[in-house]
PDB file of C-alpha atoms in Angstrom:
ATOM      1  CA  UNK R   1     136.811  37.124 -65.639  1.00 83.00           C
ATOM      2  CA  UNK R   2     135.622  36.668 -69.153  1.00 93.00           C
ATOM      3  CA  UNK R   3     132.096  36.863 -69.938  1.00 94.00           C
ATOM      4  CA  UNK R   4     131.786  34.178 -72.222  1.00 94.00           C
ATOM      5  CA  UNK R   5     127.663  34.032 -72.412  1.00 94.00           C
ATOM      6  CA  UNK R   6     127.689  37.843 -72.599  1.00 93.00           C
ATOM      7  CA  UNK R   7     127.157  39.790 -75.469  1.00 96.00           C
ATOM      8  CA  UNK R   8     130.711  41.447 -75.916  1.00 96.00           C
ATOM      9  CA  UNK R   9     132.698  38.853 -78.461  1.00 96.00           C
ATOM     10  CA  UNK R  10     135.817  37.727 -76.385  1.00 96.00           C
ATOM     11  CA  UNK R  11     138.132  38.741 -78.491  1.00 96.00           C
ATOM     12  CA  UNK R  12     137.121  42.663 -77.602  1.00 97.00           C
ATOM     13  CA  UNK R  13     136.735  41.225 -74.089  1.00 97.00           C
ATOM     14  CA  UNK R  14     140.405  40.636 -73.560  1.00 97.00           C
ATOM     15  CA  UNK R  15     141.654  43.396 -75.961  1.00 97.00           C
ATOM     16  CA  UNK R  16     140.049  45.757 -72.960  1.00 97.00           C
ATOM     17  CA  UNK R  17     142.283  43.754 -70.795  1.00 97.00           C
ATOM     18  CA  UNK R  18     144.885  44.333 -72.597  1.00 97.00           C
ATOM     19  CA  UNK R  19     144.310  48.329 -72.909  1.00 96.00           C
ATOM     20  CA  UNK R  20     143.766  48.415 -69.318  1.00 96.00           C
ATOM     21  CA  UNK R  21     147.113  47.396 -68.840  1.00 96.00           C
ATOM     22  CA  UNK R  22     148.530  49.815 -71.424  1.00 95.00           C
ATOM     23  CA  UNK R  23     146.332  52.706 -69.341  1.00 95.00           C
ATOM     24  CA  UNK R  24     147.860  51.286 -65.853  1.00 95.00           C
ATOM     25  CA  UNK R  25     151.450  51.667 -67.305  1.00 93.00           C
ATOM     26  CA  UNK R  26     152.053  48.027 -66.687  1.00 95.00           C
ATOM     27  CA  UNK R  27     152.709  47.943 -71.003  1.00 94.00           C
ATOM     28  CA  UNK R  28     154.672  50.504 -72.195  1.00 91.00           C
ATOM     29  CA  UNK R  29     155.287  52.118 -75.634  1.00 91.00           C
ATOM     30  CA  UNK R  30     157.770  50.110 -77.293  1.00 89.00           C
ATOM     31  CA  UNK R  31     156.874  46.490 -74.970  1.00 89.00           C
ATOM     32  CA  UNK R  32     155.732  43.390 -76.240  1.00 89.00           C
ATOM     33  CA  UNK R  33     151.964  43.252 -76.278  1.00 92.00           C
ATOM     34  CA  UNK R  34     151.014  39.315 -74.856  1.00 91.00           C
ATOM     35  CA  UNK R  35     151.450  36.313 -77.694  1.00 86.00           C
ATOM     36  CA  UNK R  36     148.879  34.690 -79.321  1.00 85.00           C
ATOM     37  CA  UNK R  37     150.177  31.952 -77.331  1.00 82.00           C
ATOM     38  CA  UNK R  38     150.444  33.780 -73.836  1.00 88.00           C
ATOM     39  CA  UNK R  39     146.497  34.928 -74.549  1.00 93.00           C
ATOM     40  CA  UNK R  40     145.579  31.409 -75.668  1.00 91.00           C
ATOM     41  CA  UNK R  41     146.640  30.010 -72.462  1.00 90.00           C
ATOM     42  CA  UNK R  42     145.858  33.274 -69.867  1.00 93.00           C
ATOM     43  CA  UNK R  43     142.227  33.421 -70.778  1.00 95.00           C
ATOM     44  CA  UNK R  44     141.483  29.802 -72.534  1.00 94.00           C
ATOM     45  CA  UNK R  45     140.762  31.317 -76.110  1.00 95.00           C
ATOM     46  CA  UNK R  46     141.312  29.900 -78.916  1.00 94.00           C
ATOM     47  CA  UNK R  47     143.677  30.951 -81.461  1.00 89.00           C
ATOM     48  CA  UNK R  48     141.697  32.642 -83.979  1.00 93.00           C
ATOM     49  CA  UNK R  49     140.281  34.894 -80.917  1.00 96.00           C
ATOM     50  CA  UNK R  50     144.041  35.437 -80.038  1.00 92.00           C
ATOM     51  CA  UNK R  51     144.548  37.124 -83.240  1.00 92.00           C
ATOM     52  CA  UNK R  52     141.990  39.270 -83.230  1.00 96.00           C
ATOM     53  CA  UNK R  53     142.894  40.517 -79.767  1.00 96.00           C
ATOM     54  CA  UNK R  54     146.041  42.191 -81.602  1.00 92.00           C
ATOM     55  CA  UNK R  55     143.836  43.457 -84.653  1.00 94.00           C
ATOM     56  CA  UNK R  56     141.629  45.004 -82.324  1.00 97.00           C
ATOM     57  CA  UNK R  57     144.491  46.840 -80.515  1.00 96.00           C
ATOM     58  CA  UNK R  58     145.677  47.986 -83.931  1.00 94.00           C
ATOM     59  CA  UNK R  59     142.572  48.969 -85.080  1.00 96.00           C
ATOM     60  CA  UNK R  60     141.709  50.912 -81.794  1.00 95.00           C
ATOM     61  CA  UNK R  61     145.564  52.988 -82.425  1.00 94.00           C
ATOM     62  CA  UNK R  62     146.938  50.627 -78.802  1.00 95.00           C
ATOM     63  CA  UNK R  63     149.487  48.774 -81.010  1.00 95.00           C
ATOM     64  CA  UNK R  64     151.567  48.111 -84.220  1.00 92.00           C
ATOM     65  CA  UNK R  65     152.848  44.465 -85.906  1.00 87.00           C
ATOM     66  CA  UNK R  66     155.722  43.705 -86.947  1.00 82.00           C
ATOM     67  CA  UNK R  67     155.858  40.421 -89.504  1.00 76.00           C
ATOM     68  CA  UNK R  68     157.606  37.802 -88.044  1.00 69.00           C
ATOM     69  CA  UNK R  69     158.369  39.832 -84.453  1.00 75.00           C
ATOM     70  CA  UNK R  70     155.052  40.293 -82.538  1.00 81.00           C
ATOM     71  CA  UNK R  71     152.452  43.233 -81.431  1.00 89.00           C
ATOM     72  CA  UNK R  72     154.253  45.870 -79.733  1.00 91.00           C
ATOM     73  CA  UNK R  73     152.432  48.441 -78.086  1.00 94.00           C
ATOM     74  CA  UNK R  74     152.172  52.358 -79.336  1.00 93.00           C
ATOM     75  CA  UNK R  75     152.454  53.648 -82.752  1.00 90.00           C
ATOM     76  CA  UNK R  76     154.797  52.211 -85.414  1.00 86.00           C
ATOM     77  CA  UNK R  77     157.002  55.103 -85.028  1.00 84.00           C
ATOM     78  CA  UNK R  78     157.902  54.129 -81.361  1.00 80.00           C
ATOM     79  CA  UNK R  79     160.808  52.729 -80.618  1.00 79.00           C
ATOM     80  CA  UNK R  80     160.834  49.491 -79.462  1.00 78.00           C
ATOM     81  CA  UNK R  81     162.211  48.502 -75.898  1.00 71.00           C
ATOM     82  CA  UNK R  82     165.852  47.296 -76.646  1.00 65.00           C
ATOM     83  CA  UNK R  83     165.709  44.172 -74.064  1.00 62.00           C
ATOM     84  CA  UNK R  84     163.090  42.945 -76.835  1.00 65.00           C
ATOM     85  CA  UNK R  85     164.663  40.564 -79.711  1.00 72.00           C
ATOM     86  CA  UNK R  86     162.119  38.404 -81.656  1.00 79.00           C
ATOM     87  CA  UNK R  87     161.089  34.834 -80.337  1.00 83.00           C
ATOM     88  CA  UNK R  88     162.463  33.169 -83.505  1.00 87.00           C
ATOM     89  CA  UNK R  89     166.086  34.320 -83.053  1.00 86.00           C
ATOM     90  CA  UNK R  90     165.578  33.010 -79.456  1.00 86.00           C
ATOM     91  CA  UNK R  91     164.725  29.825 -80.242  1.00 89.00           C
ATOM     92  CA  UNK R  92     167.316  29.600 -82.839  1.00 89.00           C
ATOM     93  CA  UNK R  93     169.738  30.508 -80.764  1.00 87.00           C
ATOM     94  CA  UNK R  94     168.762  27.881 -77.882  1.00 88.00           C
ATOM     95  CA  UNK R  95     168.795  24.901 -80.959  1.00 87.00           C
ATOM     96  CA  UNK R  96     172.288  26.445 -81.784  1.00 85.00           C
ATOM     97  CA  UNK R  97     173.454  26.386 -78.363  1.00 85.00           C
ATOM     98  CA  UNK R  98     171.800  22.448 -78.378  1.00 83.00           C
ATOM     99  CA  UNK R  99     173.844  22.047 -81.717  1.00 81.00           C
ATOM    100  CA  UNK R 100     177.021  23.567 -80.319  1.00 80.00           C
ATOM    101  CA  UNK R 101     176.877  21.775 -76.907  1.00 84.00           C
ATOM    102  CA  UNK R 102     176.490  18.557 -78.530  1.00 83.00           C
ATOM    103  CA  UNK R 103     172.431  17.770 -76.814  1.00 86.00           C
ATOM    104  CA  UNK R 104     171.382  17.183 -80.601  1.00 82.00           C
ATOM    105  CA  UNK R 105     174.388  15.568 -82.051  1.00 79.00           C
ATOM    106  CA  UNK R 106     175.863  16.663 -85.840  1.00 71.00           C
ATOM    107  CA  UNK R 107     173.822  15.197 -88.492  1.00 73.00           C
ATOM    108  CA  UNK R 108     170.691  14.247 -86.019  1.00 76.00           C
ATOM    109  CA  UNK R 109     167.325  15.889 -86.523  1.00 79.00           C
ATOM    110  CA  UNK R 110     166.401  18.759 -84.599  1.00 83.00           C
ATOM    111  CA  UNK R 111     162.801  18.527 -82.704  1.00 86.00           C
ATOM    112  CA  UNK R 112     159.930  18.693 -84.986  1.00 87.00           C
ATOM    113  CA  UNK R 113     157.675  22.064 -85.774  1.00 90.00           C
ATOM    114  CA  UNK R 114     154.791  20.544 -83.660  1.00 90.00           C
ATOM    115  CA  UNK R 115     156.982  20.024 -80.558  1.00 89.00           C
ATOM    116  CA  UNK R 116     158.777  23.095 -80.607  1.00 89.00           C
ATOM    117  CA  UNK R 117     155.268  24.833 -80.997  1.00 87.00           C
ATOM    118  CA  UNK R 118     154.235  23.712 -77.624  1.00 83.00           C
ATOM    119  CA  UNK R 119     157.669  24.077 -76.335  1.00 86.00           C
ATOM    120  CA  UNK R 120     157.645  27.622 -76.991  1.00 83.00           C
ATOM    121  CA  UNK R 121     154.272  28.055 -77.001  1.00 79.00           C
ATOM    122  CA  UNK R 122     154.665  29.635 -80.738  1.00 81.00           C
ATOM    123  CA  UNK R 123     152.607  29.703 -84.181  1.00 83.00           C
ATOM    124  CA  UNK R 124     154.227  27.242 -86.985  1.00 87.00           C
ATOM    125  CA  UNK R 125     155.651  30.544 -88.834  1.00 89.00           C
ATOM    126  CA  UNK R 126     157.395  31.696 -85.847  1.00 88.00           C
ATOM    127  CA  UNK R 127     159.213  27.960 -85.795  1.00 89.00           C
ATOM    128  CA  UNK R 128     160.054  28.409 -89.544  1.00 91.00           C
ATOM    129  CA  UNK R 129     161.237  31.603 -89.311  1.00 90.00           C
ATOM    130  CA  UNK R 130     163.917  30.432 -86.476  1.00 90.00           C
ATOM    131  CA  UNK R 131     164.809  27.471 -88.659  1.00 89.00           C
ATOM    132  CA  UNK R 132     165.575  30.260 -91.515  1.00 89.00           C
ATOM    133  CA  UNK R 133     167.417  32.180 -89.411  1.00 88.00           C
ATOM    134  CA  UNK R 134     169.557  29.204 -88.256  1.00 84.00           C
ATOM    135  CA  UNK R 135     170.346  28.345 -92.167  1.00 83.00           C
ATOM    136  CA  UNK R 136     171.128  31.942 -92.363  1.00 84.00           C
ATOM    137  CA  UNK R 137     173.491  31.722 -89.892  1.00 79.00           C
ATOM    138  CA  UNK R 138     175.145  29.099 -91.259  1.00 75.00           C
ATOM    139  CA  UNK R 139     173.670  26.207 -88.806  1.00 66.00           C
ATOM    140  CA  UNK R 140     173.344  22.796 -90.709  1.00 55.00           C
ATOM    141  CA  UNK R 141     170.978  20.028 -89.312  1.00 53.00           C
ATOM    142  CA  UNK R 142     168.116  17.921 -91.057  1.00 52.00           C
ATOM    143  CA  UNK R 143     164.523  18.476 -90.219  1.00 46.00           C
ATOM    144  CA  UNK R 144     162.374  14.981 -89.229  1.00 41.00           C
ATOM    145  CA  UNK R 145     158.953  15.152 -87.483  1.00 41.00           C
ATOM    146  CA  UNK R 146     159.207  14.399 -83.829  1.00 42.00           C
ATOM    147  CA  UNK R 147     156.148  15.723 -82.793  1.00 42.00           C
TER     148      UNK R 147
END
């Protein structure tokens, strides 16, 4: 339970969470430290508070970031676990798979940033990185807000 009245900010409230997790072996060097997202909902934070929980993991030596992939735990010089791929090729992949199996039909918009956000429970840069990635790869579509 969060001690929301209490004098600890939450933010360092839930990055001791976090650590204690690290400490019980249930987050490994190289794992996927909790979203923004996942935190957001878990403990009813906001955002903002979300982010710090990963800046205070950082700043305590618990964690590394990696632009555009997450918060993984450990130094930067551990490797990452391999079953990890970022969230934006994942999504990119499911709206090519959509484009491919013909549930958004050539030439239709894909869904908008806002509804993928709480789809995949993502920040608005992760959703325009996988939209990148699909032009990258060569996957044509129009963006329209739907959401």
């Amino acid at each position: 339970m969060l001690d929301r009245e209490g004098p600890v900010p939450l933010y360092k409230q839930v990055a001791d969470l976090v650590r204690d997790q690290i400490e019980r072996g249930q987050l490994q060097a190289g794992d996927p430290v909790p979203s923004e997202a996942t935190l957001e909902k878990e403990y009813d934070i906001a955002r903002t508070t979300a982010r710090r929980v990963a800046r205070e993991l950082r700043e305590q030596g618990l964690a590394y970031t990696v632009q555009g992939e997450g918060t993984f735990v450990g130094p930067p010089s551990a490797p990452r676990s391999p079953k990890t791929m970022p969230i934006y090729q994942k999504i990119a992949g499911e709206l090519a798979e959509n484009i491919k199996n013909g549930d958004i039909p050539p030439n239709r918009a894909i869904p908008g940033e806002k509804m993928m956000m709480r789809q995949y429970g993502v920040a608005k840069v992760t959703v325009r990185q996988a939209i990148a990635y699909l032009r990258e790869q060569g996957t044509y579509f129009r963006l329209t807000r739907l959401g």
